[in-house]
Amino acid sequence: MEQAVASKTALSVALRRAAHQIYDSPVVFDDPIAIGILGAAYAEQLQRTPLRPDRPFSTGLRAFLVARSRYAEDKLRRAVSSGVEQYVLLGAGLDTFAYRNPFARLRVFEVDHPATQQWKRELLQRNNIAIPNSVAYTPVDFERQSLAEELGFAGFDSHAPAFFAWLGVVPYLTLEAFRATLGFISAQRRGSGVTLDYGQPRSTLPLLERMALDSLASRVEKAGEPFQLFFTPPEIEAELSRFHSIEDLGAAEINTRYFNGA
């Protein structure tokens, strides 16, 4: 991501979450703020989002994006029921959970690039979305700053368990930055957990999935945020070896769980 420029991919993800609320059935991920946070500034782009003849894989991508958010918040709910009171969004983008947080004791840490975070806060203010006291903004450049230090400055309690959502970030990182962040998460107190997504190497994918990856990779590279990091399922399992329990859902499992096998 370019210095001092808000993430273009964060906007793309937010537009798809908002489009899901309007055009899709069933609504897998109910987000009453997804449209409001975009406001009038992005209304025209939102109208163009549902059907893009130049992007035939767009609908499938939107389904994946909303399913991963639903999955993360399902897991968060379980963590809160077990006593977790800290939620860390790594690469928060325009995620809206902090502004519809139903858990009175849950502290939400939004971690993102400083430029993206400033842009988000401007959108919140412009669109009259209140910022609750339970949210803590934590500007971090994953490639250059210490996540542990910046979270500590924001009030994160390293002596208490936490749940992390790390969505749409891993493919953009170097292996060094990925392992440093994963090491920090795995060192948290017992009862902590993380939801993350990852991309598989192009060579391992069937033809249609290679075409979809090529289309998406071209767009994010043009946006100045190229993909860098891929894992096969055995490789990511090895990277996650310090975790006690791992659930890795593929497309078929996601489809069955959230889209009734459609």
Tab-separated table of C-alpha atoms in Angstrom:
chain	number	residue	atom	x	y	z
A	1	MET	CA	0.000	0.000	0.000
A	2	GLU	CA	1.278	3.455	-0.905
A	3	GLN	CA	2.314	5.678	1.979
A	4	ALA	CA	-0.281	8.259	3.097
A	5	VAL	CA	-2.950	6.816	0.743
A	6	ALA	CA	-6.068	5.056	2.029
A	7	SER	CA	-6.550	1.452	0.952
A	8	LYS	CA	-8.445	1.052	-2.314
A	9	THR	CA	-9.056	-2.612	-1.612
A	10	ALA	CA	-10.702	-1.682	1.703
A	11	LEU	CA	-13.224	0.377	-0.271
A	12	SER	CA	-13.817	-2.493	-2.682
A	13	VAL	CA	-14.551	-4.875	0.195
A	14	ALA	CA	-16.869	-2.345	1.854
A	15	LEU	CA	-18.812	-1.846	-1.387
A	16	ARG	CA	-19.364	-5.597	-1.659
A	17	ARG	CA	-20.520	-5.883	1.958
A	18	ALA	CA	-22.988	-3.067	1.322
A	19	ALA	CA	-24.183	-4.576	-1.977
A	20	HIS	CA	-24.860	-7.832	-0.144
A	21	GLN	CA	-27.370	-6.053	2.103
A	22	ILE	CA	-29.325	-4.800	-0.920
A	23	TYR	CA	-29.097	-7.371	-3.673
A	24	ASP	CA	-28.415	-10.831	-2.224
A	25	SER	CA	-30.761	-13.454	-0.840
A	26	PRO	CA	-30.255	-14.940	1.621
A	27	VAL	CA	-28.457	-12.217	3.554
A	28	VAL	CA	-25.657	-14.204	5.133
A	29	PHE	CA	-24.031	-11.274	6.903
A	30	ASP	CA	-26.494	-8.748	8.328
A	31	ASP	CA	-24.700	-5.414	8.660
A	32	PRO	CA	-27.058	-2.453	9.214
A	33	ILE	CA	-24.202	0.062	8.921
A	34	ALA	CA	-22.533	-1.291	5.771
A	35	ILE	CA	-24.435	1.086	3.494
A	36	GLY	CA	-24.432	4.063	5.831
A	37	ILE	CA	-20.682	4.214	6.316
A	38	LEU	CA	-20.192	4.698	2.566
A	39	GLY	CA	-22.678	7.552	2.404
A	40	ALA	CA	-23.363	9.713	-0.619
A	41	ALA	CA	-19.709	9.780	-1.646
A	42	TYR	CA	-19.813	6.171	-2.835
A	43	ALA	CA	-23.516	5.759	-3.696
A	44	GLU	CA	-22.895	5.669	-7.439
A	45	GLN	CA	-20.169	3.038	-7.074
A	46	LEU	CA	-22.482	0.956	-4.905
A	47	GLN	CA	-25.130	0.991	-7.632
A	48	ARG	CA	-22.567	-0.396	-10.084
A	49	THR	CA	-21.336	-3.127	-7.726
A	50	PRO	CA	-23.930	-5.946	-8.002
A	51	LEU	CA	-23.491	-6.807	-11.689
A	52	ARG	CA	-20.215	-6.132	-13.457
A	53	PRO	CA	-20.095	-7.799	-16.907
A	54	ASP	CA	-16.380	-7.035	-17.042
A	55	ARG	CA	-15.852	-8.977	-13.796
A	56	PRO	CA	-17.653	-12.338	-14.097
A	57	PHE	CA	-16.255	-13.634	-10.808
A	58	SER	CA	-17.504	-10.677	-8.770
A	59	THR	CA	-20.577	-12.412	-7.326
A	60	GLY	CA	-18.524	-15.341	-6.048
A	61	LEU	CA	-16.010	-12.982	-4.493
A	62	ARG	CA	-18.793	-11.063	-2.744
A	63	ALA	CA	-20.146	-14.332	-1.326
A	64	PHE	CA	-16.715	-15.205	0.047
A	65	LEU	CA	-16.211	-11.770	1.610
A	66	VAL	CA	-19.499	-11.768	3.488
A	67	ALA	CA	-19.078	-15.396	4.566
A	68	ARG	CA	-15.670	-14.709	6.095
A	69	SER	CA	-17.080	-11.750	8.052
A	70	ARG	CA	-19.987	-13.860	9.270
A	71	TYR	CA	-17.617	-16.643	10.279
A	72	ALA	CA	-15.360	-14.252	12.194
A	73	GLU	CA	-18.251	-12.758	14.136
A	74	ASP	CA	-19.703	-16.207	14.846
A	75	LYS	CA	-16.360	-17.183	16.373
A	76	LEU	CA	-16.154	-13.885	18.249
A	77	ARG	CA	-19.562	-14.534	19.803
A	78	ARG	CA	-18.345	-17.893	21.058
A	79	ALA	CA	-15.168	-16.310	22.447
A	80	VAL	CA	-17.156	-13.637	24.301
A	81	SER	CA	-19.373	-16.310	25.826
A	82	SER	CA	-16.166	-17.880	27.178
A	83	GLY	CA	-15.076	-14.638	28.835
A	84	VAL	CA	-13.029	-12.838	26.161
A	85	GLU	CA	-13.327	-9.047	26.475
A	86	GLN	CA	-10.881	-7.869	23.779
A	87	TYR	CA	-11.448	-7.991	20.024
A	88	VAL	CA	-8.638	-6.979	17.676
A	89	LEU	CA	-9.400	-6.259	14.021
A	90	LEU	CA	-6.127	-6.510	12.096
A	91	GLY	CA	-6.561	-4.550	8.895
A	92	ALA	CA	-9.956	-3.233	9.987
A	93	GLY	CA	-10.672	-1.288	6.792
A	94	LEU	CA	-14.299	-0.135	6.831
A	95	ASP	CA	-15.464	-2.977	9.078
A	96	THR	CA	-18.431	-1.765	11.129
A	97	PHE	CA	-18.531	-4.179	14.067
A	98	ALA	CA	-17.251	-1.602	16.574
A	99	TYR	CA	-20.259	0.650	15.817
A	100	ARG	CA	-22.871	-2.108	16.316
A	101	ASN	CA	-21.072	-4.029	19.076
A	102	PRO	CA	-23.740	-5.758	21.219
A	103	PHE	CA	-21.344	-6.822	23.987
A	104	ALA	CA	-21.183	-4.292	26.826
A	105	ARG	CA	-17.821	-5.476	28.169
A	106	LEU	CA	-16.049	-6.000	24.833
A	107	ARG	CA	-13.229	-3.593	23.939
A	108	VAL	CA	-12.579	-3.323	20.183
A	109	PHE	CA	-9.145	-2.449	18.797
A	110	GLU	CA	-9.138	-1.365	15.159
A	111	VAL	CA	-5.673	-1.857	13.710
A	112	ASP	CA	-4.895	-0.454	10.272
A	113	HIS	CA	-2.597	1.695	8.194
A	114	PRO	CA	-2.744	5.302	9.458
A	115	ALA	CA	-4.026	6.719	6.149
A	116	THR	CA	-6.837	4.170	5.901
A	117	GLN	CA	-7.799	4.764	9.502
A	118	GLN	CA	-7.985	8.527	9.028
A	119	TRP	CA	-10.178	8.078	5.943
A	120	LYS	CA	-12.518	5.790	7.893
A	121	ARG	CA	-12.860	8.242	10.750
A	122	GLU	CA	-13.718	10.999	8.280
A	123	LEU	CA	-16.433	8.791	6.752
A	124	LEU	CA	-17.867	8.025	10.185
A	125	GLN	CA	-18.042	11.701	11.043
A	126	ARG	CA	-19.438	12.741	7.664
A	127	ASN	CA	-22.162	10.083	7.823
A	128	ASN	CA	-23.110	10.747	11.471
A	129	ILE	CA	-22.068	7.360	12.828
A	130	ALA	CA	-21.209	7.647	16.512
A	131	ILE	CA	-17.857	6.321	17.737
A	132	PRO	CA	-18.426	4.449	21.013
A	133	ASN	CA	-16.000	4.616	23.925
A	134	SER	CA	-15.362	0.882	23.528
A	135	VAL	CA	-13.353	1.329	20.319
A	136	ALA	CA	-9.622	2.076	20.290
A	137	TYR	CA	-7.948	3.135	17.040
A	138	THR	CA	-4.501	1.617	16.609
A	139	PRO	CA	-2.591	2.871	13.561
A	140	VAL	CA	0.058	0.326	12.517
A	141	ASP	CA	2.128	-0.284	9.414
A	142	PHE	CA	2.534	-4.076	9.633
A	143	GLU	CA	5.785	-4.040	7.655
A	144	ARG	CA	7.495	-1.333	9.727
A	145	GLN	CA	5.984	-1.136	13.230
A	146	SER	CA	5.580	-3.458	16.193
A	147	LEU	CA	1.996	-4.644	16.597
A	148	ALA	CA	2.601	-5.491	20.256
A	149	GLU	CA	3.926	-2.014	21.039
A	150	GLU	CA	1.190	-0.129	19.204
A	151	LEU	CA	-1.573	-2.216	20.774
A	152	GLY	CA	0.002	-1.643	24.174
A	153	PHE	CA	-0.090	2.112	23.603
A	154	ALA	CA	-3.813	1.766	22.746
A	155	GLY	CA	-4.591	0.009	26.029
A	156	PHE	CA	-4.512	-3.658	24.987
A	157	ASP	CA	-4.151	-5.963	28.009
A	158	SER	CA	-1.595	-8.645	27.183
A	159	HIS	CA	-2.462	-10.466	30.409
A	160	ALA	CA	-6.039	-11.148	29.277
A	161	PRO	CA	-7.231	-13.317	26.376
A	162	ALA	CA	-8.267	-11.715	23.096
A	163	PHE	CA	-9.906	-12.696	19.845
A	164	PHE	CA	-8.349	-11.513	16.575
A	165	ALA	CA	-9.907	-11.110	13.121
A	166	TRP	CA	-7.254	-10.986	10.395
A	167	LEU	CA	-9.306	-10.806	7.222
A	168	GLY	CA	-8.090	-9.791	3.794
A	169	VAL	CA	-4.573	-9.021	4.992
A	170	VAL	CA	-2.346	-12.099	4.799
A	171	PRO	CA	-1.949	-12.228	0.973
A	172	TYR	CA	-0.538	-8.679	0.967
A	173	LEU	CA	2.190	-9.355	3.553
A	174	THR	CA	5.736	-10.601	3.329
A	175	LEU	CA	6.384	-13.940	4.985
A	176	GLU	CA	8.435	-12.155	7.663
A	177	ALA	CA	5.594	-9.782	8.560
A	178	PHE	CA	3.072	-12.636	8.548
A	179	ARG	CA	5.161	-14.732	10.926
A	180	ALA	CA	5.861	-11.802	13.236
A	181	THR	CA	2.149	-11.029	13.580
A	182	LEU	CA	1.219	-14.691	13.961
A	183	GLY	CA	3.869	-15.066	16.640
A	184	PHE	CA	2.336	-12.225	18.605
A	185	ILE	CA	-1.171	-13.713	18.349
A	186	SER	CA	-0.057	-17.210	19.322
A	187	ALA	CA	1.722	-15.820	22.407
A	188	GLN	CA	-1.518	-14.423	23.861
A	189	ARG	CA	-3.185	-15.820	26.952
A	190	ARG	CA	-4.991	-19.145	26.900
A	191	GLY	CA	-8.508	-18.685	25.576
A	192	SER	CA	-7.366	-16.388	22.755
A	193	GLY	CA	-8.049	-17.135	19.107
A	194	VAL	CA	-7.869	-15.818	15.555
A	195	THR	CA	-9.841	-16.006	12.326
A	196	LEU	CA	-7.822	-15.424	9.165
A	197	ASP	CA	-8.093	-16.097	5.453
A	198	TYR	CA	-5.360	-16.947	2.978
A	199	GLY	CA	-4.900	-17.539	-0.729
A	200	GLN	CA	-3.585	-20.704	-2.321
A	201	PRO	CA	-0.806	-20.703	-4.955
A	202	ARG	CA	-2.037	-20.299	-8.508
A	203	SER	CA	-0.465	-23.583	-9.583
A	204	THR	CA	-2.686	-25.556	-7.174
A	205	LEU	CA	-6.003	-24.119	-8.401
A	206	PRO	CA	-8.416	-25.487	-11.016
A	207	LEU	CA	-8.893	-23.479	-14.205
A	208	LEU	CA	-11.852	-21.303	-13.186
A	209	GLU	CA	-10.259	-20.442	-9.838
A	210	ARG	CA	-6.997	-19.544	-11.606
A	211	MET	CA	-8.952	-17.202	-13.858
A	212	ALA	CA	-10.648	-15.619	-10.849
A	213	LEU	CA	-7.301	-15.193	-9.084
A	214	ASP	CA	-5.711	-13.655	-12.167
A	215	SER	CA	-8.571	-11.160	-12.462
A	216	LEU	CA	-8.393	-10.148	-8.808
A	217	ALA	CA	-4.582	-10.074	-8.693
A	218	SER	CA	-4.491	-7.730	-11.675
A	219	ARG	CA	-6.920	-5.320	-10.037
A	220	VAL	CA	-5.195	-5.173	-6.652
A	221	GLU	CA	-1.815	-4.710	-8.319
A	222	LYS	CA	-3.181	-1.771	-10.286
A	223	ALA	CA	-4.457	-0.391	-6.965
A	224	GLY	CA	-0.882	-0.493	-5.637
A	225	GLU	CA	-1.584	-3.380	-3.234
A	226	PRO	CA	-0.231	-6.535	-4.943
A	227	PHE	CA	-0.573	-10.057	-3.600
A	228	GLN	CA	2.668	-11.448	-2.199
A	229	LEU	CA	1.975	-14.440	0.001
A	230	PHE	CA	0.229	-17.749	-0.668
A	231	PHE	CA	-0.057	-21.034	1.211
A	232	THR	CA	-1.310	-24.523	0.492
A	233	PRO	CA	-3.532	-26.011	3.232
A	234	PRO	CA	-0.652	-28.168	4.598
A	235	GLU	CA	1.630	-25.115	4.618
A	236	ILE	CA	-0.810	-22.934	6.559
A	237	GLU	CA	-1.420	-25.797	8.983
A	238	ALA	CA	2.321	-25.916	9.648
A	239	GLU	CA	2.431	-22.152	10.202
A	240	LEU	CA	-0.417	-22.512	12.731
A	241	SER	CA	1.200	-25.371	14.616
A	242	ARG	CA	1.299	-23.391	17.876
A	243	PHE	CA	-2.503	-23.278	18.025
A	244	HIS	CA	-4.415	-25.975	19.907
A	245	SER	CA	-7.348	-26.209	17.492
A	246	ILE	CA	-7.547	-25.369	13.777
A	247	GLU	CA	-10.578	-25.245	11.474
A	248	ASP	CA	-9.795	-24.661	7.787
A	249	LEU	CA	-12.918	-24.246	5.658
A	250	GLY	CA	-12.734	-24.610	1.894
A	251	ALA	CA	-15.255	-23.387	-0.655
A	252	ALA	CA	-17.493	-26.444	-0.330
A	253	GLU	CA	-17.669	-26.189	3.469
A	254	ILE	CA	-18.409	-22.444	3.335
A	255	ASN	CA	-21.092	-23.007	0.743
A	256	THR	CA	-22.762	-25.710	2.816
A	257	ARG	CA	-22.598	-23.761	6.073
A	258	TYR	CA	-23.737	-20.357	4.860
A	259	PHE	CA	-25.433	-20.754	1.482
A	260	ASN	CA	-27.336	-24.008	1.973
A	261	GLY	CA	-25.158	-25.689	-0.611
A	262	ALA	CA	-26.474	-23.423	-3.346
